[in-house]
PDB file of C-alpha atoms in Angstrom:
ATOM      1  CA  MET A   1     -16.477  30.145  17.302  1.00 55.00           C
ATOM      2  CA  THR A   2     -13.371  31.354  15.250  1.00 64.00           C
ATOM      3  CA  VAL A   3     -11.276  28.181  14.292  1.00 67.00           C
ATOM      4  CA  GLN A   4      -7.808  28.025  16.037  1.00 70.00           C
ATOM      5  CA  GLN A   5      -4.986  27.863  13.471  1.00 76.00           C
ATOM      6  CA  THR A   6      -2.440  26.855  15.950  1.00 85.00           C
ATOM      7  CA  PRO A   7      -2.304  24.584  19.543  1.00 89.00           C
ATOM      8  CA  HIS A   8      -3.336  24.599  22.086  1.00 89.00           C
ATOM      9  CA  SER A   9      -6.888  24.902  22.270  1.00 89.00           C
ATOM     10  CA  SER A  10      -9.640  22.543  23.508  1.00 90.00           C
ATOM     11  CA  GLU A  11     -11.671  23.799  20.015  1.00 89.00           C
ATOM     12  CA  ASN A  12      -8.959  21.844  18.072  1.00 90.00           C
ATOM     13  CA  TYR A  13     -10.284  18.592  19.400  1.00 93.00           C
ATOM     14  CA  ALA A  14     -12.441  17.105  16.615  1.00 94.00           C
ATOM     15  CA  ILE A  15     -14.989  14.057  15.973  1.00 96.00           C
ATOM     16  CA  GLY A  16     -15.042  13.244  12.451  1.00 96.00           C
ATOM     17  CA  LYS A  17     -18.118  13.276  10.532  1.00 97.00           C
ATOM     18  CA  GLY A  18     -19.337  14.432   6.828  1.00 97.00           C
ATOM     19  CA  ILE A  19     -20.226  13.592   3.411  1.00 98.00           C
ATOM     20  CA  LEU A  20     -18.051  12.164   0.663  1.00 98.00           C
ATOM     21  CA  TYR A  21     -18.884  13.388  -2.858  1.00 98.00           C
ATOM     22  CA  ILE A  22     -17.592  11.753  -6.178  1.00 98.00           C
ATOM     23  CA  ALA A  23     -17.452  13.086  -9.854  1.00 98.00           C
ATOM     24  CA  GLU A  24     -16.238  11.480 -12.806  1.00 97.00           C
ATOM     25  CA  TRP A  25     -13.455  12.618 -15.527  1.00 97.00           C
ATOM     26  CA  SER A  26     -14.530  12.659 -18.967  1.00 95.00           C
ATOM     27  CA  GLY A  27     -11.366  11.805 -20.687  1.00 94.00           C
ATOM     28  CA  SER A  28      -8.652  14.341 -19.545  1.00 94.00           C
ATOM     29  CA  THR A  29     -11.382  16.864 -18.783  1.00 96.00           C
ATOM     30  CA  PRO A  30     -12.044  16.953 -14.896  1.00 97.00           C
ATOM     31  CA  PRO A  31     -15.115  18.008 -13.269  1.00 96.00           C
ATOM     32  CA  THR A  32     -15.451  21.607 -12.912  1.00 92.00           C
ATOM     33  CA  ASP A  33     -19.488  22.136 -12.053  1.00 93.00           C
ATOM     34  CA  PRO A  34     -20.517  21.624  -8.341  1.00 91.00           C
ATOM     35  CA  ASP A  35     -23.375  19.690  -9.903  1.00 93.00           C
ATOM     36  CA  ASP A  36     -20.844  17.227 -11.404  1.00 96.00           C
ATOM     37  CA  TYR A  37     -20.497  15.714  -8.009  1.00 98.00           C
ATOM     38  CA  SER A  38     -22.749  13.448  -6.315  1.00 97.00           C
ATOM     39  CA  ASP A  39     -23.556  12.215  -2.954  1.00 98.00           C
ATOM     40  CA  MET A  40     -22.013   8.689  -2.106  1.00 97.00           C
ATOM     41  CA  GLY A  41     -24.511   8.324   0.882  1.00 98.00           C
ATOM     42  CA  ASN A  42     -23.596   7.013   4.230  1.00 98.00           C
ATOM     43  CA  CYS A  43     -19.721   6.193   4.546  1.00 98.00           C
ATOM     44  CA  PRO A  44     -19.153   4.980   8.242  1.00 97.00           C
ATOM     45  CA  SER A  45     -15.312   5.231   7.665  1.00 97.00           C
ATOM     46  CA  ILE A  46     -12.690   7.677   5.381  1.00 98.00           C
ATOM     47  CA  GLU A  47      -9.386   7.535   5.861  1.00 98.00           C
ATOM     48  CA  ILE A  48      -6.248   9.331   4.076  1.00 98.00           C
ATOM     49  CA  GLU A  49      -2.722   8.006   3.820  1.00 98.00           C
ATOM     50  CA  PRO A  50      -0.173  10.218   2.215  1.00 98.00           C
ATOM     51  CA  THR A  51       3.028   8.315   1.670  1.00 97.00           C
ATOM     52  CA  THR A  52       6.961   9.236   0.265  1.00 98.00           C
ATOM     53  CA  GLU A  53       9.432   7.292  -0.950  1.00 98.00           C
ATOM     54  CA  ARG A  54      13.143   8.378  -0.353  1.00 98.00           C
ATOM     55  CA  LEU A  55      16.808   7.065  -2.065  1.00 98.00           C
ATOM     56  CA  PRO A  56      19.045   7.517   0.752  1.00 97.00           C
ATOM     57  CA  HIS A  57      22.590   8.353  -0.138  1.00 96.00           C
ATOM     58  CA  TYR A  58      25.325   7.011   1.942  1.00 95.00           C
ATOM     59  CA  SER A  59      28.913   8.460   2.247  1.00 94.00           C
ATOM     60  CA  SER A  60      31.895   6.073   1.751  1.00 92.00           C
ATOM     61  CA  ARG A  61      34.716   8.125   2.946  1.00 89.00           C
ATOM     62  CA  THR A  62      35.026   6.703   6.541  1.00 83.00           C
ATOM     63  CA  ASP A  63      35.079   3.127   8.028  1.00 80.00           C
ATOM     64  CA  PHE A  64      31.215   3.099   8.278  1.00 89.00           C
ATOM     65  CA  ARG A  65      28.746   4.368   5.991  1.00 90.00           C
ATOM     66  CA  LEU A  66      27.173   7.754   7.095  1.00 93.00           C
ATOM     67  CA  LYS A  67      23.694   8.862   5.275  1.00 94.00           C
ATOM     68  CA  ASP A  68      24.334  12.410   3.912  1.00 94.00           C
ATOM     69  CA  LYS A  69      21.419  12.634   1.749  1.00 97.00           C
ATOM     70  CA  ASN A  70      17.843  11.538   1.689  1.00 98.00           C
ATOM     71  CA  PRO A  71      15.852  13.073  -0.931  1.00 98.00           C
ATOM     72  CA  VAL A  72      12.272  12.087  -1.838  1.00 98.00           C
ATOM     73  CA  ILE A  73      12.026  10.626  -5.162  1.00 98.00           C
ATOM     74  CA  GLN A  74       8.011   9.499  -5.150  1.00 97.00           C
ATOM     75  CA  ARG A  75       4.858  11.005  -3.438  1.00 97.00           C
ATOM     76  CA  ASP A  76       1.579   9.263  -3.147  1.00 98.00           C
ATOM     77  CA  TYR A  77      -1.704   8.927  -1.345  1.00 98.00           C
ATOM     78  CA  VAL A  78      -4.756   6.347  -0.952  1.00 98.00           C
ATOM     79  CA  VAL A  79      -8.231   7.301   0.390  1.00 98.00           C
ATOM     80  CA  ASN A  80      -9.920   4.148   1.841  1.00 98.00           C
ATOM     81  CA  PHE A  81     -13.367   4.640   2.635  1.00 98.00           C
ATOM     82  CA  THR A  82     -16.540   2.178   3.245  1.00 98.00           C
ATOM     83  CA  CYS A  83     -20.104   2.956   2.021  1.00 98.00           C
ATOM     84  CA  ASP A  84     -23.070   1.051   3.490  1.00 97.00           C
ATOM     85  CA  GLU A  85     -25.776   2.188   0.777  1.00 98.00           C
ATOM     86  CA  MET A  86     -26.128  -0.666  -1.574  1.00 98.00           C
ATOM     87  CA  ALA A  87     -27.597   1.646  -4.427  1.00 97.00           C
ATOM     88  CA  ALA A  88     -26.607   0.684  -7.865  1.00 97.00           C
ATOM     89  CA  VAL A  89     -24.407   3.288  -8.496  1.00 97.00           C
ATOM     90  CA  ASN A  90     -22.438   2.388  -5.769  1.00 98.00           C
ATOM     91  CA  VAL A  91     -22.129  -1.210  -6.382  1.00 98.00           C
ATOM     92  CA  ASN A  92     -21.342  -0.333 -10.338  1.00 98.00           C
ATOM     93  CA  ARG A  93     -18.372   1.700  -8.811  1.00 98.00           C
ATOM     94  CA  TYR A  94     -17.444  -1.079  -6.757  1.00 98.00           C
ATOM     95  CA  LEU A  95     -17.554  -3.451  -9.651  1.00 98.00           C
ATOM     96  CA  MET A  96     -15.756  -1.164 -11.683  1.00 98.00           C
ATOM     97  CA  GLY A  97     -18.598  -1.550 -14.265  1.00 97.00           C
ATOM     98  CA  ASN A  98     -20.807   0.033 -16.902  1.00 97.00           C
ATOM     99  CA  LEU A  99     -24.536   0.704 -15.297  1.00 97.00           C
ATOM    100  CA  SER A 100     -26.966   0.650 -17.708  1.00 97.00           C
ATOM    101  CA  GLY A 101     -30.318   0.769 -16.535  1.00 96.00           C
ATOM    102  CA  LEU A 102     -30.565  -1.870 -13.666  1.00 95.00           C
ATOM    103  CA  VAL A 103     -27.940  -4.139 -15.206  1.00 98.00           C
ATOM    104  CA  ILE A 104     -24.223  -3.623 -14.391  1.00 98.00           C
ATOM    105  CA  ALA A 105     -21.415  -4.758 -16.561  1.00 98.00           C
ATOM    106  CA  ALA A 106     -19.082  -5.470 -14.095  1.00 98.00           C
ATOM    107  CA  MET A 107     -15.309  -4.808 -14.644  1.00 97.00           C
ATOM    108  CA  GLN A 108     -15.645  -3.111 -17.967  1.00 97.00           C
ATOM    109  CA  ALA A 109     -14.339   0.283 -16.568  1.00 96.00           C
ATOM    110  CA  VAL A 110     -11.468  -0.517 -14.588  1.00 96.00           C
ATOM    111  CA  ASN A 111      -9.559   2.666 -15.765  1.00 96.00           C
ATOM    112  CA  LYS A 112     -12.118   5.127 -14.957  1.00 97.00           C
ATOM    113  CA  GLU A 113     -10.854   8.328 -13.139  1.00 98.00           C
ATOM    114  CA  TYR A 114     -12.675  10.245 -10.469  1.00 98.00           C
ATOM    115  CA  ALA A 115     -12.229  13.460  -8.354  1.00 98.00           C
ATOM    116  CA  LEU A 116     -13.347  13.062  -4.513  1.00 98.00           C
ATOM    117  CA  LYS A 117     -14.750  15.939  -2.245  1.00 98.00           C
ATOM    118  CA  PHE A 118     -15.231  15.031   1.271  1.00 98.00           C
ATOM    119  CA  VAL A 119     -16.874  18.088   3.262  1.00 97.00           C
ATOM    120  CA  SER A 120     -16.629  17.340   6.960  1.00 97.00           C
ATOM    121  CA  ASP A 121     -19.456  18.137   9.378  1.00 96.00           C
ATOM    122  CA  ASN A 122     -17.899  17.470  12.971  1.00 95.00           C
ATOM    123  CA  PRO A 123     -20.214  17.751  16.016  1.00 95.00           C
ATOM    124  CA  ILE A 124     -17.115  18.756  17.593  1.00 94.00           C
ATOM    125  CA  GLY A 125     -13.970  20.376  16.494  1.00 93.00           C
ATOM    126  CA  PRO A 126     -13.025  22.235  13.180  1.00 93.00           C
ATOM    127  CA  ASN A 127     -14.377  21.592   9.756  1.00 95.00           C
ATOM    128  CA  GLU A 128     -12.618  21.053   6.422  1.00 96.00           C
ATOM    129  CA  THR A 129     -13.447  20.453   2.937  1.00 97.00           C
ATOM    130  CA  TRP A 130     -11.048  17.848   1.090  1.00 98.00           C
ATOM    131  CA  TYR A 131     -10.458  17.911  -2.454  1.00 98.00           C
ATOM    132  CA  PHE A 132      -8.918  15.017  -4.172  1.00 98.00           C
ATOM    133  CA  TRP A 133      -8.379  16.196  -7.801  1.00 98.00           C
ATOM    134  CA  LYS A 134      -7.723  12.721  -9.414  1.00 98.00           C
ATOM    135  CA  CYS A 135      -7.746   9.016  -8.404  1.00 98.00           C
ATOM    136  CA  THR A 136      -8.740   5.567  -9.870  1.00 98.00           C
ATOM    137  CA  LEU A 137     -11.138   3.482  -7.860  1.00 97.00           C
ATOM    138  CA  ALA A 138     -10.747  -0.198  -6.819  1.00 97.00           C
ATOM    139  CA  PRO A 139     -12.523  -2.697  -4.434  1.00 98.00           C
ATOM    140  CA  ASN A 140     -10.535  -2.824  -1.007  1.00 98.00           C
ATOM    141  CA  GLY A 141     -11.702  -6.187   0.329  1.00 96.00           C
ATOM    142  CA  ALA A 142     -14.533  -8.724  -0.424  1.00 97.00           C
ATOM    143  CA  LEU A 143     -18.164  -7.962  -0.294  1.00 97.00           C
ATOM    144  CA  SER A 144     -20.206 -10.300   1.799  1.00 97.00           C
ATOM    145  CA  LEU A 145     -23.230 -10.974  -0.076  1.00 97.00           C
ATOM    146  CA  ILE A 146     -24.493 -13.402   3.025  1.00 98.00           C
ATOM    147  CA  GLY A 147     -24.608 -12.480   6.700  1.00 96.00           C
ATOM    148  CA  ASP A 148     -25.736 -10.982   9.944  1.00 97.00           C
ATOM    149  CA  GLU A 149     -24.337  -7.732   9.503  1.00 96.00           C
ATOM    150  CA  TRP A 150     -24.925  -4.301   6.920  1.00 97.00           C
ATOM    151  CA  MET A 151     -23.534  -4.883   4.050  1.00 98.00           C
ATOM    152  CA  VAL A 152     -20.581  -2.772   3.157  1.00 98.00           C
ATOM    153  CA  LEU A 153     -18.762  -1.397  -0.060  1.00 98.00           C
ATOM    154  CA  ASN A 154     -14.765  -1.264   0.780  1.00 98.00           C
ATOM    155  CA  PHE A 155     -13.011   1.229  -1.553  1.00 98.00           C
ATOM    156  CA  THR A 156      -9.481   2.430  -2.189  1.00 98.00           C
ATOM    157  CA  ALA A 157      -8.836   5.443  -4.302  1.00 98.00           C
ATOM    158  CA  GLU A 158      -5.425   5.778  -5.389  1.00 98.00           C
ATOM    159  CA  GLY A 159      -4.327   9.531  -6.031  1.00 98.00           C
ATOM    160  CA  LEU A 160      -2.946  10.530  -9.213  1.00 98.00           C
ATOM    161  CA  ALA A 161      -0.934  14.113  -9.623  1.00 98.00           C
ATOM    162  CA  ASP A 162      -3.096  16.653 -11.834  1.00 98.00           C
ATOM    163  CA  LEU A 163      -0.370  18.902 -13.061  1.00 97.00           C
ATOM    164  CA  GLU A 164      -2.250  20.636 -15.869  1.00 96.00           C
ATOM    165  CA  ASN A 165      -5.263  21.802 -13.764  1.00 97.00           C
ATOM    166  CA  ASN A 166      -3.470  22.339 -10.177  1.00 97.00           C
ATOM    167  CA  PRO A 167       0.115  22.665 -11.080  1.00 97.00           C
ATOM    168  CA  THR A 168       1.099  23.806  -7.599  1.00 97.00           C
ATOM    169  CA  THR A 169      -0.833  21.140  -5.540  1.00 97.00           C
ATOM    170  CA  PRO A 170      -1.040  18.437  -7.896  1.00 97.00           C
ATOM    171  CA  TYR A 171      -2.663  15.901  -5.436  1.00 98.00           C
ATOM    172  CA  PHE A 172      -5.209  17.092  -3.115  1.00 98.00           C
ATOM    173  CA  ASP A 173      -6.038  20.231  -1.115  1.00 97.00           C
ATOM    174  CA  VAL A 174      -7.498  20.895   2.402  1.00 97.00           C
ATOM    175  CA  SER A 175      -9.631  24.043   2.974  1.00 96.00           C
ATOM    176  CA  TYR A 176     -10.606  24.846   6.547  1.00 93.00           C
ATOM    177  CA  SER A 177     -13.825  26.502   7.293  1.00 88.00           C
ATOM    178  CA  SER A 178     -13.908  29.712   9.013  1.00 75.00           C
ATOM    179  CA  SER A 179     -15.663  28.605  11.755  1.00 65.00           C
ATOM    180  CA  SER A 180     -15.826  25.339  13.949  1.00 62.00           C
ATOM    181  CA  SER A 181     -18.761  23.177  14.410  1.00 61.00           C
ATOM    182  CA  SER A 182     -22.418  24.615  15.548  1.00 54.00           C
ATOM    183  CA  LEU A 183     -22.246  22.130  18.381  1.00 53.00           C
ATOM    184  CA  SER A 184     -18.903  22.803  19.766  1.00 48.00           C
ATOM    185  CA  SER A 185     -19.778  26.308  19.234  1.00 50.00           C
ATOM    186  CA  SER A 186     -23.032  26.200  20.836  1.00 52.00           C
ATOM    187  CA  SER A 187     -21.349  24.100  23.883  1.00 50.00           C
ATOM    188  CA  SER A 188     -18.894  27.000  24.348  1.00 47.00           C
ATOM    189  CA  SER A 189     -21.632  29.529  24.578  1.00 47.00           C
ATOM    190  CA  SER A 190     -23.783  27.567  26.805  1.00 48.00           C
ATOM    191  CA  SER A 191     -20.753  27.198  29.068  1.00 45.00           C
ATOM    192  CA  SER A 192     -20.088  31.177  28.831  1.00 47.00           C
ATOM    193  CA  SER A 193     -23.575  31.766  29.706  1.00 48.00           C
ATOM    194  CA  SER A 194     -23.656  29.248  32.540  1.00 48.00           C
ATOM    195  CA  SER A 195     -20.460  30.953  33.878  1.00 47.00           C
ATOM    196  CA  SER A 196     -21.783  34.559  33.731  1.00 48.00           C
ATOM    197  CA  SER A 197     -24.946  33.316  35.463  1.00 48.00           C
ATOM    198  CA  SER A 198     -23.213  31.514  38.390  1.00 49.00           C
ATOM    199  CA  ALA A 199     -21.211  34.826  38.393  1.00 47.00           C
TER     200      ALA A 199
END
């Protein structure tokens, strides 16, 4: 089923699933090889929030101030995600540490920079690949070491501009797949077949 680029179509409705990949920058060198990226494991939640800051200007030429300009002076984004696979490499990223064998030296790599890639695999709806060129990682909440629920690592990734390698889109790109999910396509095919059979 071909992806619909504009509304309205029920093919645009989506239920989000997918895999998050992560890679480290090496100094000022970004990860370029697909093998540089590793699977973060099961991530029950991934959210992105782009934000802007504006500097409003008001005219004082009348009795009351009138806003006559409102330019953007700052652009940011954050990616918040959770991971419930307590692998040593994931815990190490959460603790912003250095992993050597089975020992994590916590909070010794607080300035490490990463690239993220999220590949959606939606059971219903269109699929995309999200490329976040450069970001820093930090914990986004406490890690419960004792409890009756599954342990979860909460992360926040703060986006950085990568002007050197991506001058026209320095923050992130979203690339749509040329076809929608196999489930939604098969459902549509089944519906069409049923309609044909009924006719």
